[in-house]
CSV table of C-alpha atoms in Angstrom, one decimal:
chain,number,residue,atom,x,y,z
I,1,MET,CA,-0.8,16.4,-8.0
I,2,PRO,CA,-1.6,18.3,-11.3
I,3,SER,CA,0.2,17.3,-14.5
I,4,THR,CA,2.7,19.8,-15.8
I,5,LYS,CA,2.7,18.3,-19.5
I,6,PRO,CA,0.5,19.5,-22.1
I,7,ARG,CA,-2.6,17.3,-22.2
I,8,PRO,CA,-4.2,16.5,-25.8
I,9,LEU,CA,-7.7,18.1,-26.3
I,10,ALA,CA,-10.2,16.2,-24.4
I,11,PRO,CA,-13.2,14.7,-26.7
I,12,LEU,CA,-15.8,17.0,-27.1
I,13,TYR,CA,-18.2,15.3,-24.7
I,14,GLU,CA,-15.3,15.6,-22.0
I,15,GLN,CA,-15.3,19.0,-22.3
I,16,ILE,CA,-18.9,19.8,-22.2
I,17,ARG,CA,-19.2,17.8,-19.2
I,18,GLN,CA,-16.7,20.0,-17.7
I,19,LEU,CA,-18.3,23.0,-18.8
I,20,ILE,CA,-21.5,21.7,-16.8
I,21,VAL,CA,-19.6,21.1,-13.8
I,22,ALA,CA,-18.5,24.4,-13.9
I,23,ALA,CA,-22.2,25.8,-13.9
I,24,LEU,CA,-23.0,23.5,-10.9
I,25,ALA,CA,-20.0,24.6,-9.1
I,26,ALA,CA,-21.1,28.3,-9.7
I,27,GLY,CA,-24.4,27.5,-8.3
I,28,GLU,CA,-26.1,28.3,-11.7
I,29,TRP,CA,-28.4,25.3,-11.3
I,30,ARG,CA,-28.9,24.3,-7.5
I,31,PRO,CA,-29.5,20.5,-6.4
I,32,GLY,CA,-32.7,19.6,-7.4
I,33,ASP,CA,-33.2,21.9,-10.1
I,34,ALA,CA,-34.1,20.6,-13.8
I,35,LEU,CA,-31.3,21.1,-16.2
I,36,PRO,CA,-32.0,22.5,-19.0
I,37,SER,CA,-33.1,20.2,-22.0
I,38,GLU,CA,-30.7,18.3,-24.6
I,39,ALA,CA,-31.8,20.5,-27.2
I,40,ALA,CA,-31.1,23.7,-25.2
I,41,LEU,CA,-27.2,22.4,-23.6
I,42,ALA,CA,-26.8,21.2,-27.5
I,43,GLU,CA,-27.4,25.0,-28.4
I,44,ARG,CA,-25.8,26.4,-25.5
I,45,PHE,CA,-22.7,24.6,-26.1
I,46,GLY,CA,-22.9,24.5,-29.8
I,47,ALA,CA,-23.1,21.0,-29.9
I,48,SER,CA,-25.0,17.9,-31.3
I,49,PRO,CA,-27.6,16.6,-28.9
I,50,GLY,CA,-25.7,13.2,-28.9
I,51,THR,CA,-22.7,14.6,-27.4
I,52,VAL,CA,-24.6,16.5,-24.9
I,53,ARG,CA,-26.5,13.2,-24.0
I,54,ARG,CA,-23.0,11.5,-24.1
I,55,ALA,CA,-21.9,14.4,-21.3
I,56,LEU,CA,-25.0,13.5,-19.1
I,57,ASP,CA,-24.4,10.2,-19.3
I,58,GLU,CA,-21.1,10.5,-17.9
I,59,LEU,CA,-22.6,13.1,-15.4
I,60,THR,CA,-25.0,10.1,-14.5
I,61,ALA,CA,-22.4,7.9,-13.7
I,62,GLU,CA,-20.9,10.4,-11.4
I,63,HIS,CA,-24.1,11.0,-9.7
I,64,LEU,CA,-23.9,14.6,-10.2
I,65,VAL,CA,-27.0,14.6,-12.1
I,66,GLU,CA,-30.1,12.2,-12.5
I,67,ARG,CA,-32.5,11.4,-15.2
I,68,ARG,CA,-36.0,10.7,-14.1
I,69,GLN,CA,-37.9,9.1,-16.9
I,70,GLY,CA,-40.0,11.4,-18.8
I,71,SER,CA,-39.3,14.7,-17.0
I,72,GLY,CA,-35.7,14.9,-17.6
I,73,THR,CA,-32.3,15.6,-15.9
I,74,PHE,CA,-32.6,17.3,-12.5
I,75,VAL,CA,-28.8,17.9,-10.2
I,76,SER,CA,-28.9,15.5,-7.8
I,77,THR,CA,-29.2,16.4,-4.2
I,78,HIS,CA,-28.8,14.5,-0.7
I,79,ALA,CA,-32.3,15.5,-0.1
I,80,ALA,CA,-33.6,12.4,-2.0
I,81,PRO,CA,-33.8,9.6,0.3
I,82,ARG,CA,-32.1,7.2,-1.6
I,83,GLN,CA,-29.2,9.8,-2.0
I,84,GLN,CA,-28.5,8.9,2.0
I,85,PHE,CA,-26.7,5.2,1.3
I,86,ARG,CA,-24.3,6.8,-1.0
I,87,PHE,CA,-22.7,8.2,2.1
I,88,LEU,CA,-23.6,6.2,4.7
I,89,ARG,CA,-22.7,2.3,4.2
I,90,LEU,CA,-23.7,0.9,7.6
I,91,VAL,CA,-27.0,-1.4,7.2
I,92,ALA,CA,-28.8,-3.3,9.4
I,93,ASP,CA,-27.2,-7.2,9.1
I,94,ASP,CA,-31.2,-7.7,9.3
I,95,ALA,CA,-31.9,-5.0,6.7
I,96,ALA,CA,-34.6,-3.5,9.0
I,97,GLY,CA,-34.7,0.0,11.1
I,98,SER,CA,-33.5,3.4,10.3
I,99,PHE,CA,-31.7,6.1,12.0
I,100,THR,CA,-32.4,8.6,14.3
I,101,ARG,CA,-29.5,11.3,15.0
I,102,GLU,CA,-29.1,13.1,18.5
I,103,LEU,CA,-27.0,16.3,18.0
I,104,LEU,CA,-24.2,16.5,20.8
I,105,GLY,CA,-22.6,19.5,20.1
I,106,CYS,CA,-21.9,22.3,17.1
I,107,ARG,CA,-19.1,24.8,17.9
I,108,ARG,CA,-16.8,27.0,16.3
I,109,MET,CA,-13.0,26.5,16.9
I,110,ARG,CA,-9.5,27.1,15.4
I,111,ALA,CA,-8.3,24.3,12.6
I,112,THR,CA,-5.8,22.1,14.3
I,113,ALA,CA,-2.8,21.0,11.9
I,114,GLU,CA,-4.2,17.6,10.8
I,115,VAL,CA,-7.8,19.5,10.1
I,116,ALA,CA,-5.9,22.3,8.3
I,117,ARG,CA,-4.1,20.0,6.3
I,118,ALA,CA,-7.1,17.6,5.4
I,119,LEU,CA,-8.9,20.8,4.4
I,120,GLY,CA,-6.4,22.7,2.8
I,121,LEU,CA,-6.7,25.6,5.1
I,122,ARG,CA,-4.0,27.3,7.1
I,123,THR,CA,-3.5,26.2,10.5
I,124,ALA,CA,-5.8,28.0,13.1
I,125,GLU,CA,-8.4,29.0,10.4
I,126,PRO,CA,-11.8,28.7,11.9
I,127,VAL,CA,-13.5,25.3,11.7
I,128,ILE,CA,-17.1,24.3,12.8
I,129,GLU,CA,-17.1,21.3,14.5
I,130,VAL,CA,-20.2,19.1,14.9
I,131,ARG,CA,-20.4,15.9,17.1
I,132,ARG,CA,-23.5,13.5,17.2
I,133,LEU,CA,-24.9,10.1,17.5
I,134,LEU,CA,-27.0,8.2,15.3
I,135,HIS,CA,-29.6,5.6,16.9
I,136,ARG,CA,-30.6,2.6,15.4
I,137,ARG,CA,-33.4,1.2,17.3
I,138,ASP,CA,-32.8,3.1,20.0
I,139,ARG,CA,-29.4,1.8,20.4
I,140,PRO,CA,-26.3,4.3,19.4
I,141,VAL,CA,-24.2,2.7,16.8
I,142,VAL,CA,-22.6,5.5,15.0
I,143,LEU,CA,-20.6,8.4,16.7
I,144,ASP,CA,-19.6,11.1,14.2
I,145,GLU,CA,-17.2,14.0,14.8
I,146,LEU,CA,-16.7,16.6,11.9
I,147,TRP,CA,-15.2,19.6,10.8
I,148,LEU,CA,-16.2,21.9,8.3
I,149,PRO,CA,-14.4,25.1,7.3
I,150,GLU,CA,-16.1,28.1,8.2
I,151,ARG,CA,-16.0,30.2,5.4
I,152,HIS,CA,-18.2,27.7,3.6
I,153,PHE,CA,-20.6,27.1,6.2
I,154,GLU,CA,-21.3,30.6,7.8
I,155,GLY,CA,-23.8,30.3,10.8
I,156,LEU,CA,-23.9,26.8,11.0
I,157,THR,CA,-25.1,26.1,14.9
I,158,ALA,CA,-26.8,23.5,16.7
I,159,ASP,CA,-30.0,25.5,16.7
I,160,VAL,CA,-29.7,25.2,12.4
I,161,ILE,CA,-28.6,21.5,12.5
I,162,ARG,CA,-31.8,20.7,15.1
I,163,ASN,CA,-34.2,22.5,13.0
I,164,HIS,CA,-33.2,20.2,10.0
I,165,PRO,CA,-35.4,17.2,9.8
I,166,GLY,CA,-33.4,15.2,7.5
I,167,ALA,CA,-29.6,14.1,6.5
I,168,LEU,CA,-26.5,16.8,7.4
I,169,TYR,CA,-25.4,16.8,3.4
I,170,ALA,CA,-29.3,18.2,2.6
I,171,LEU,CA,-28.8,20.9,4.9
I,172,PHE,CA,-25.3,21.5,3.9
I,173,GLU,CA,-26.5,22.0,-0.1
I,174,ALA,CA,-30.0,23.4,0.9
I,175,ARG,CA,-28.5,26.4,3.5
I,176,PHE,CA,-25.0,26.7,2.2
I,177,GLY,CA,-24.6,26.0,-1.4
I,178,VAL,CA,-22.1,23.2,-0.5
I,179,HIS,CA,-23.0,20.0,-2.2
I,180,MET,CA,-21.0,16.6,-1.6
I,181,VAL,CA,-20.0,15.0,-4.7
I,182,ARG,CA,-17.7,12.2,-3.5
I,183,ALA,CA,-15.6,11.2,-0.4
I,184,GLU,CA,-12.7,8.8,0.1
I,185,GLU,CA,-12.7,7.0,3.5
I,186,LYS,CA,-10.2,4.8,5.3
I,187,LEU,CA,-11.6,2.0,7.2
I,188,ARG,CA,-9.4,0.3,10.4
I,189,ALA,CA,-11.0,-1.5,13.9
I,190,LEU,CA,-9.9,0.3,17.0
I,191,ALA,CA,-10.2,-0.3,20.6
I,192,ALA,CA,-12.6,2.1,21.9
I,193,ALA,CA,-11.6,5.0,24.0
I,194,PRO,CA,-13.5,5.8,27.5
I,195,GLU,CA,-15.5,9.0,26.0
I,196,ALA,CA,-17.0,6.6,23.0
I,197,ALA,CA,-17.5,3.8,24.8
I,198,ARG,CA,-19.8,6.0,27.3
I,199,LEU,CA,-21.6,7.5,24.5
I,200,LEU,CA,-21.9,4.2,22.4
I,201,GLN,CA,-23.3,2.4,25.4
I,202,VAL,CA,-20.2,-0.4,25.1
I,203,PRO,CA,-17.4,-1.5,27.2
I,204,GLU,CA,-14.1,0.3,26.9
I,205,GLY,CA,-11.9,-1.6,24.7
I,206,GLU,CA,-15.1,-3.0,22.6
I,207,PRO,CA,-13.9,-3.2,18.9
I,208,LEU,CA,-15.2,-0.1,16.7
I,209,LEU,CA,-15.3,0.2,13.1
I,210,SER,CA,-13.4,3.3,12.5
I,211,VAL,CA,-14.2,5.4,9.8
I,212,GLU,CA,-12.4,8.6,8.2
I,213,ARG,CA,-13.6,10.6,5.8
I,214,LEU,CA,-12.8,13.8,3.5
I,215,ALA,CA,-15.5,14.7,1.3
I,216,TYR,CA,-15.3,16.8,-1.8
I,217,THR,CA,-17.6,19.3,-3.3
I,218,TYR,CA,-17.5,20.3,-7.6
I,219,GLY,CA,-14.3,20.7,-8.6
I,220,ASP,CA,-12.4,18.7,-5.7
I,221,ARG,CA,-12.5,20.8,-2.9
I,222,PRO,CA,-12.5,18.9,0.0
I,223,VAL,CA,-15.2,20.2,2.3
I,224,GLU,CA,-15.4,18.3,5.4
I,225,LEU,CA,-13.4,15.9,7.4
I,226,ARG,CA,-15.2,13.3,9.5
I,227,ARG,CA,-14.4,10.9,11.7
I,228,GLY,CA,-16.8,8.0,12.5
I,229,LEU,CA,-17.2,5.6,14.9
I,230,TYR,CA,-19.4,2.1,14.0
I,231,HIS,CA,-20.3,-0.1,16.4
I,232,THR,CA,-20.7,-3.0,14.3
I,233,SER,CA,-22.3,-5.7,16.6
I,234,ALA,CA,-25.8,-5.8,14.6
I,235,ASP,CA,-24.4,-3.7,11.6
I,236,HIS,CA,-22.2,-3.8,9.1
I,237,TYR,CA,-20.6,-1.3,6.1
I,238,ARG,CA,-21.5,-2.9,3.0
I,239,ASN,CA,-19.2,-2.2,0.0
I,240,GLU,CA,-19.3,-3.4,-3.5
I,241,LEU,CA,-16.0,-4.0,-5.4
I,242,ASN,CA,-16.1,-3.7,-9.5
V,1,MET,CA,-35.5,-10.1,-6.9
V,2,PRO,CA,-36.5,-10.1,-10.1
V,3,SER,CA,-39.3,-8.4,-11.4
V,4,THR,CA,-42.1,-10.6,-12.8
V,5,LYS,CA,-43.0,-7.2,-14.8
V,6,PRO,CA,-42.7,-7.4,-18.8
V,7,ARG,CA,-39.4,-5.2,-19.3
V,8,PRO,CA,-39.3,-2.8,-22.1
V,9,LEU,CA,-37.1,-3.7,-24.9
V,10,ALA,CA,-33.6,-2.8,-23.8
V,11,PRO,CA,-31.3,0.0,-25.7
V,12,LEU,CA,-29.5,-1.4,-28.6
V,13,TYR,CA,-26.0,-0.7,-26.8
V,14,GLU,CA,-27.7,-2.5,-24.1
V,15,GLN,CA,-28.5,-5.4,-25.9
V,16,ILE,CA,-25.2,-5.8,-27.4
V,17,ARG,CA,-23.2,-5.4,-24.0
V,18,GLN,CA,-25.6,-8.7,-23.0
V,19,LEU,CA,-24.3,-10.6,-26.0
V,20,ILE,CA,-20.5,-9.8,-25.4
V,21,VAL,CA,-21.2,-10.6,-22.0
V,22,ALA,CA,-22.7,-13.9,-22.7
V,23,ALA,CA,-19.4,-14.7,-25.2
V,24,LEU,CA,-16.9,-13.6,-22.5
V,25,ALA,CA,-19.0,-16.3,-20.0
V,26,ALA,CA,-18.5,-18.8,-22.9
V,27,GLY,CA,-15.2,-18.2,-22.8
V,28,GLU,CA,-15.0,-17.2,-26.3
V,29,TRP,CA,-12.5,-14.5,-25.5
V,30,ARG,CA,-10.8,-15.2,-22.4
V,31,PRO,CA,-9.2,-12.9,-19.5
V,32,GLY,CA,-6.1,-11.0,-21.4
V,33,ASP,CA,-7.7,-11.5,-25.3
V,34,ALA,CA,-7.9,-8.8,-27.5
V,35,LEU,CA,-11.6,-8.5,-28.7
V,36,PRO,CA,-12.2,-8.3,-32.3
V,37,SER,CA,-12.4,-4.3,-33.9
V,38,GLU,CA,-15.3,-2.3,-33.3
V,39,ALA,CA,-16.2,-2.5,-37.4
V,40,ALA,CA,-15.5,-6.4,-36.8
V,41,LEU,CA,-18.0,-6.5,-33.9
V,42,ALA,CA,-20.4,-4.0,-35.5
V,43,GLU,CA,-20.7,-6.4,-38.3
V,44,ARG,CA,-21.2,-8.9,-36.5
V,45,PHE,CA,-24.0,-7.7,-34.2
V,46,GLY,CA,-25.6,-6.0,-37.2
V,47,ALA,CA,-25.1,-2.5,-35.6
V,48,SER,CA,-23.1,0.8,-35.9
V,49,PRO,CA,-19.9,1.1,-34.7
V,50,GLY,CA,-21.3,3.7,-32.7
V,51,THR,CA,-23.7,1.5,-31.1
V,52,VAL,CA,-20.9,-1.0,-30.5
V,53,ARG,CA,-18.4,1.5,-28.8
V,54,ARG,CA,-21.2,2.9,-26.4
V,55,ALA,CA,-21.5,-0.8,-25.2
V,56,LEU,CA,-17.9,-1.2,-25.0
V,57,ASP,CA,-17.7,2.2,-23.1
V,58,GLU,CA,-20.5,0.4,-20.6
V,59,LEU,CA,-18.5,-2.4,-20.4
V,60,THR,CA,-15.0,-0.4,-19.7
V,61,ALA,CA,-16.9,1.3,-16.7
V,62,GLU,CA,-17.8,-2.1,-15.6
V,63,HIS,CA,-13.8,-3.1,-15.7
V,64,LEU,CA,-15.0,-6.6,-17.9
V,65,VAL,CA,-12.6,-5.1,-20.5
V,66,GLU,CA,-10.1,-2.2,-21.0
V,67,ARG,CA,-8.9,0.1,-24.0
V,68,ARG,CA,-5.3,0.4,-24.7
V,69,GLN,CA,-4.5,3.3,-26.4
V,70,GLY,CA,-3.7,2.5,-30.3
V,71,SER,CA,-3.8,-1.5,-29.6
V,72,GLY,CA,-7.4,-1.6,-28.6
V,73,THR,CA,-9.9,-3.3,-26.2
V,74,PHE,CA,-8.8,-6.0,-24.0
V,75,VAL,CA,-10.6,-8.6,-22.1
V,76,SER,CA,-9.7,-7.1,-18.2
V,77,THR,CA,-7.3,-9.6,-16.5
V,78,HIS,CA,-6.4,-10.2,-12.7
V,79,ALA,CA,-2.9,-10.8,-14.0
V,80,ALA,CA,-2.2,-7.1,-14.9
V,81,PRO,CA,-0.6,-5.7,-11.7
V,82,ARG,CA,-3.3,-2.4,-11.1
V,83,GLN,CA,-5.8,-4.9,-11.3
V,84,GLN,CA,-5.0,-6.1,-8.0
V,85,PHE,CA,-6.1,-3.3,-5.9
V,86,ARG,CA,-9.6,-3.4,-7.5
V,87,PHE,CA,-10.3,-6.5,-5.0
V,88,LEU,CA,-7.5,-5.9,-2.5
V,89,ARG,CA,-8.4,-2.5,-0.7
V,90,LEU,CA,-6.0,-2.8,2.2
V,91,VAL,CA,-3.0,0.3,1.7
V,92,ALA,CA,-0.3,0.6,3.9
V,93,ASP,CA,-0.9,4.1,6.0
V,94,ASP,CA,2.5,5.1,4.3
V,95,ALA,CA,1.7,4.1,1.2
V,96,ALA,CA,4.7,1.6,1.1
V,97,GLY,CA,5.4,-2.2,0.9
V,98,SER,CA,3.8,-5.2,-1.3
V,99,PHE,CA,2.0,-8.3,0.2
V,100,THR,CA,4.0,-11.4,0.4
V,101,ARG,CA,1.7,-14.6,0.5
V,102,GLU,CA,1.6,-18.0,3.0
V,103,LEU,CA,-0.4,-20.5,2.2
V,104,LEU,CA,-1.6,-22.2,5.4
V,105,GLY,CA,-3.6,-24.8,3.7
V,106,CYS,CA,-6.3,-26.3,0.8
V,107,ARG,CA,-8.4,-28.7,1.6
V,108,ARG,CA,-11.8,-30.6,-0.1
V,109,MET,CA,-14.5,-30.2,2.5
V,110,ARG,CA,-18.3,-30.2,2.3
V,111,ALA,CA,-20.3,-27.4,2.1
V,112,THR,CA,-21.6,-26.1,5.5
V,113,ALA,CA,-24.8,-24.8,5.4
V,114,GLU,CA,-23.9,-21.1,5.5
V,115,VAL,CA,-21.1,-21.6,2.6
V,116,ALA,CA,-23.7,-23.2,0.5
V,117,ARG,CA,-26.4,-20.9,1.2
V,118,ALA,CA,-24.1,-17.9,0.1
V,119,LEU,CA,-22.1,-19.7,-2.7
V,120,GLY,CA,-26.5,-21.5,-3.9
V,121,LEU,CA,-24.8,-24.9,-3.7
V,122,ARG,CA,-26.9,-27.7,-2.1
V,123,THR,CA,-25.6,-28.9,1.2
V,124,ALA,CA,-22.8,-30.8,1.7
V,125,GLU,CA,-21.7,-30.1,-1.7
V,126,PRO,CA,-17.7,-30.4,-2.2
V,127,VAL,CA,-15.8,-27.1,-1.7
V,128,ILE,CA,-12.4,-26.2,-1.6
V,129,GLU,CA,-11.4,-24.2,1.4
V,130,VAL,CA,-8.0,-22.6,1.3
V,131,ARG,CA,-6.5,-20.3,4.1
V,132,ARG,CA,-3.7,-18.1,3.8
V,133,LEU,CA,-1.8,-14.9,5.3
V,134,LEU,CA,-0.8,-11.8,3.5
V,135,HIS,CA,2.4,-10.4,5.6
V,136,ARG,CA,3.9,-6.9,4.5
V,137,ARG,CA,6.9,-6.1,6.1
V,138,ASP,CA,7.5,-9.5,7.2
V,139,ARG,CA,4.4,-8.9,9.7
V,140,PRO,CA,0.8,-10.6,8.9
V,141,VAL,CA,-1.6,-8.3,8.5
V,142,VAL,CA,-4.5,-10.6,6.8
V,143,LEU,CA,-6.2,-13.7,7.3
V,144,ASP,CA,-8.0,-15.0,4.4
V,145,GLU,CA,-10.1,-18.1,4.5
V,146,LEU,CA,-12.2,-18.8,1.5
V,147,TRP,CA,-14.5,-21.5,0.1
V,148,LEU,CA,-14.8,-22.4,-3.7
V,149,PRO,CA,-17.3,-24.8,-5.0
V,150,GLU,CA,-14.9,-27.5,-6.3
V,151,ARG,CA,-16.8,-28.3,-9.7
V,152,HIS,CA,-15.6,-24.8,-10.8
V,153,PHE,CA,-12.1,-25.0,-9.1
V,154,GLU,CA,-11.5,-29.3,-10.1
V,155,GLY,CA,-8.0,-29.8,-9.3
V,156,LEU,CA,-7.0,-26.6,-6.9
V,157,THR,CA,-4.1,-28.0,-4.6
V,158,ALA,CA,-2.1,-26.5,-2.4
V,159,ASP,CA,0.7,-27.4,-4.9
V,160,VAL,CA,-0.9,-25.8,-7.6
V,161,ILE,CA,-1.5,-22.4,-5.5
V,162,ARG,CA,2.2,-22.7,-4.3
V,163,ASN,CA,3.6,-23.1,-7.9
V,164,HIS,CA,1.4,-19.9,-9.0
V,165,PRO,CA,3.4,-16.6,-8.3
V,166,GLY,CA,0.6,-13.8,-8.9
V,167,ALA,CA,-2.7,-13.3,-7.1
V,168,LEU,CA,-5.4,-15.7,-6.7
V,169,TYR,CA,-7.8,-14.2,-8.8
V,170,ALA,CA,-5.5,-14.4,-11.7
V,171,LEU,CA,-4.7,-18.0,-10.9
V,172,PHE,CA,-8.7,-18.8,-11.0
V,173,GLU,CA,-8.7,-17.2,-14.2
V,174,ALA,CA,-5.7,-18.8,-16.0
V,175,ARG,CA,-6.4,-22.2,-14.9
V,176,PHE,CA,-9.8,-22.4,-13.7
V,177,GLY,CA,-11.5,-20.0,-16.7
V,178,VAL,CA,-12.9,-18.4,-13.9
V,179,HIS,CA,-12.8,-14.7,-13.9
V,180,MET,CA,-14.3,-12.2,-11.0
V,181,VAL,CA,-16.2,-9.8,-12.0
V,182,ARG,CA,-17.4,-7.9,-9.1
V,183,ALA,CA,-17.9,-8.3,-5.0
V,184,GLU,CA,-19.9,-7.2,-2.1
V,185,GLU,CA,-18.4,-7.1,0.8
V,186,LYS,CA,-19.4,-6.5,4.3
V,187,LEU,CA,-17.1,-4.7,7.1
V,188,ARG,CA,-17.2,-5.0,10.4
V,189,ALA,CA,-14.9,-4.8,14.0
V,190,LEU,CA,-14.2,-7.8,15.8
V,191,ALA,CA,-11.8,-9.0,18.7
V,192,ALA,CA,-9.4,-11.4,17.5
V,193,ALA,CA,-10.1,-15.0,18.8
V,194,PRO,CA,-7.3,-17.2,19.8
V,195,GLU,CA,-6.3,-18.8,16.8
V,196,ALA,CA,-6.8,-15.7,14.8
V,197,ALA,CA,-4.6,-13.5,17.4
V,198,ARG,CA,-2.1,-16.4,17.0
V,199,LEU,CA,-1.6,-16.2,13.0
V,200,LEU,CA,-1.8,-12.4,13.0
V,201,GLN,CA,0.7,-12.3,16.2
V,202,VAL,CA,-1.5,-9.8,18.0
V,203,PRO,CA,-3.1,-10.1,21.3
V,204,GLU,CA,-6.2,-12.0,21.9
V,205,GLY,CA,-9.2,-9.3,21.8
V,206,GLU,CA,-7.2,-7.2,19.7
V,207,PRO,CA,-9.8,-5.4,17.2
V,208,LEU,CA,-9.6,-6.3,13.8
V,209,LEU,CA,-11.4,-5.5,10.6
V,210,SER,CA,-13.6,-8.3,9.4
V,211,VAL,CA,-13.8,-8.4,5.7
V,212,GLU,CA,-16.6,-10.8,4.5
V,213,ARG,CA,-16.8,-11.4,0.8
V,214,LEU,CA,-18.9,-12.7,-1.7
V,215,ALA,CA,-17.2,-12.2,-5.4
V,216,TYR,CA,-19.2,-13.0,-8.4
V,217,THR,CA,-18.2,-14.5,-11.9
V,218,TYR,CA,-19.9,-13.5,-15.5
V,219,GLY,CA,-23.8,-13.4,-15.3
V,220,ASP,CA,-23.7,-12.7,-11.3
V,221,ARG,CA,-23.0,-16.4,-10.3
V,222,PRO,CA,-21.3,-16.2,-7.0
V,223,VAL,CA,-18.0,-18.4,-6.9
V,224,GLU,CA,-16.4,-17.2,-4.2
V,225,LEU,CA,-17.0,-17.1,-0.3
V,226,ARG,CA,-14.1,-15.0,1.7
V,227,ARG,CA,-13.5,-14.1,5.4
V,228,GLY,CA,-10.5,-11.7,6.0
V,229,LEU,CA,-9.4,-10.5,9.0
V,230,TYR,CA,-7.4,-7.3,8.6
V,231,HIS,CA,-5.0,-6.3,11.6
V,232,THR,CA,-5.2,-2.3,10.7
V,233,SER,CA,-2.8,-0.8,13.2
V,234,ALA,CA,-0.6,0.1,10.1
V,235,ASP,CA,-3.0,-0.4,7.1
V,236,HIS,CA,-6.6,0.8,6.5
V,237,TYR,CA,-8.8,-0.4,4.1
V,238,ARG,CA,-9.3,2.4,1.3
V,239,ASN,CA,-12.7,3.4,0.2
V,240,GLU,CA,-14.1,5.8,-2.4
V,241,LEU,CA,-17.8,6.8,-2.2
V,242,ASN,CA,-19.4,8.3,-5.3
């Protein structure tokens, strides 16, 4: 909840950080683009290069931008291969094998009360529902269902997804200009219901890891609700606490 | 795997960060202690206050130290109430209710091959095994089993644990000088085996969230292996991806 107390003026590097985020949210620099040099940013914001560097340090720590040795600072993109593991934490116990994706369906529907609440929509506002399976070594391990506000993803169809070879988040930023910045997940163990059991090829009642995600774009706007069911007999969800 | 290539000299703030971590590991400043002022640290390390501040920024981001407005920088302590939630991610769905702890047992044993491998011990080296339940609203929700190298926890007994009111990690740093800095967790869904079902008061086969943790102290030394079984019917494991 936003505070109503007046806040003391943020340090200069934080103000510049916020201005850069606003420019990212406005699409001035798109995922994968190079940012202007530190000197150019310093001139634009009327700050010292050190202050700009500090703001870029913060943005790097938040994974909004990334530095590449010798070539400058770039807007983070989900198209970069290692970005995938930021948002897909399921790894094979033997650390082997990558995922293949199988689209089960993509349809337009009215938001349920729950989807609307999570995404900050009016009830019955149109959303797009996507269902898919992820397979590893030809066995299904993840059943994902996700809901997206149509107003941000107009024109998203099964064909659009099938024609895109990479991760969904890479498609979302490339085609719809929606870059996922962070996500909150709630994990629990559930017994497989009949349909999930059939799709994941496990017995009914098999323990599954349920991962409910709310993903946010720039400016902390929720733009995806996702429910994943992970079959964890030979895979696990990896987390780091610090 | 450590790289064998010679590494370029780290930036000065990073060198100072490493020196401060070494002093923490050596126990020069203990959890809860105030660090010397930035000016005093600058003099000690022959660096500018700005460089020291940058090193402290990094350590703050890693949660090794914390800044308190107007009173300086302190070594992080697990005795601080909000530190608990860094390492215990299970929250109630309705966000209510705190945990009470019930010790089931504390015994000295020889490390199994698996425990020895995880903790970097010789097989059969002595470890201390602790088993406990966490209850919320008078219902058991977590069954924890943990193994600690005896050489770091000499004198840890059931009485020591029972006589300590707070979190185990606060006891470990206060009594044994072992401060947990970070942890890696592997999560999966499992069916409750008979003993876990009895202790957690659930039917056999009930889906449980299994959380296997390896916790590290300063200098990336693993000092605790822990297996938790979480009953997630009214609680969930909260995670943030960014």
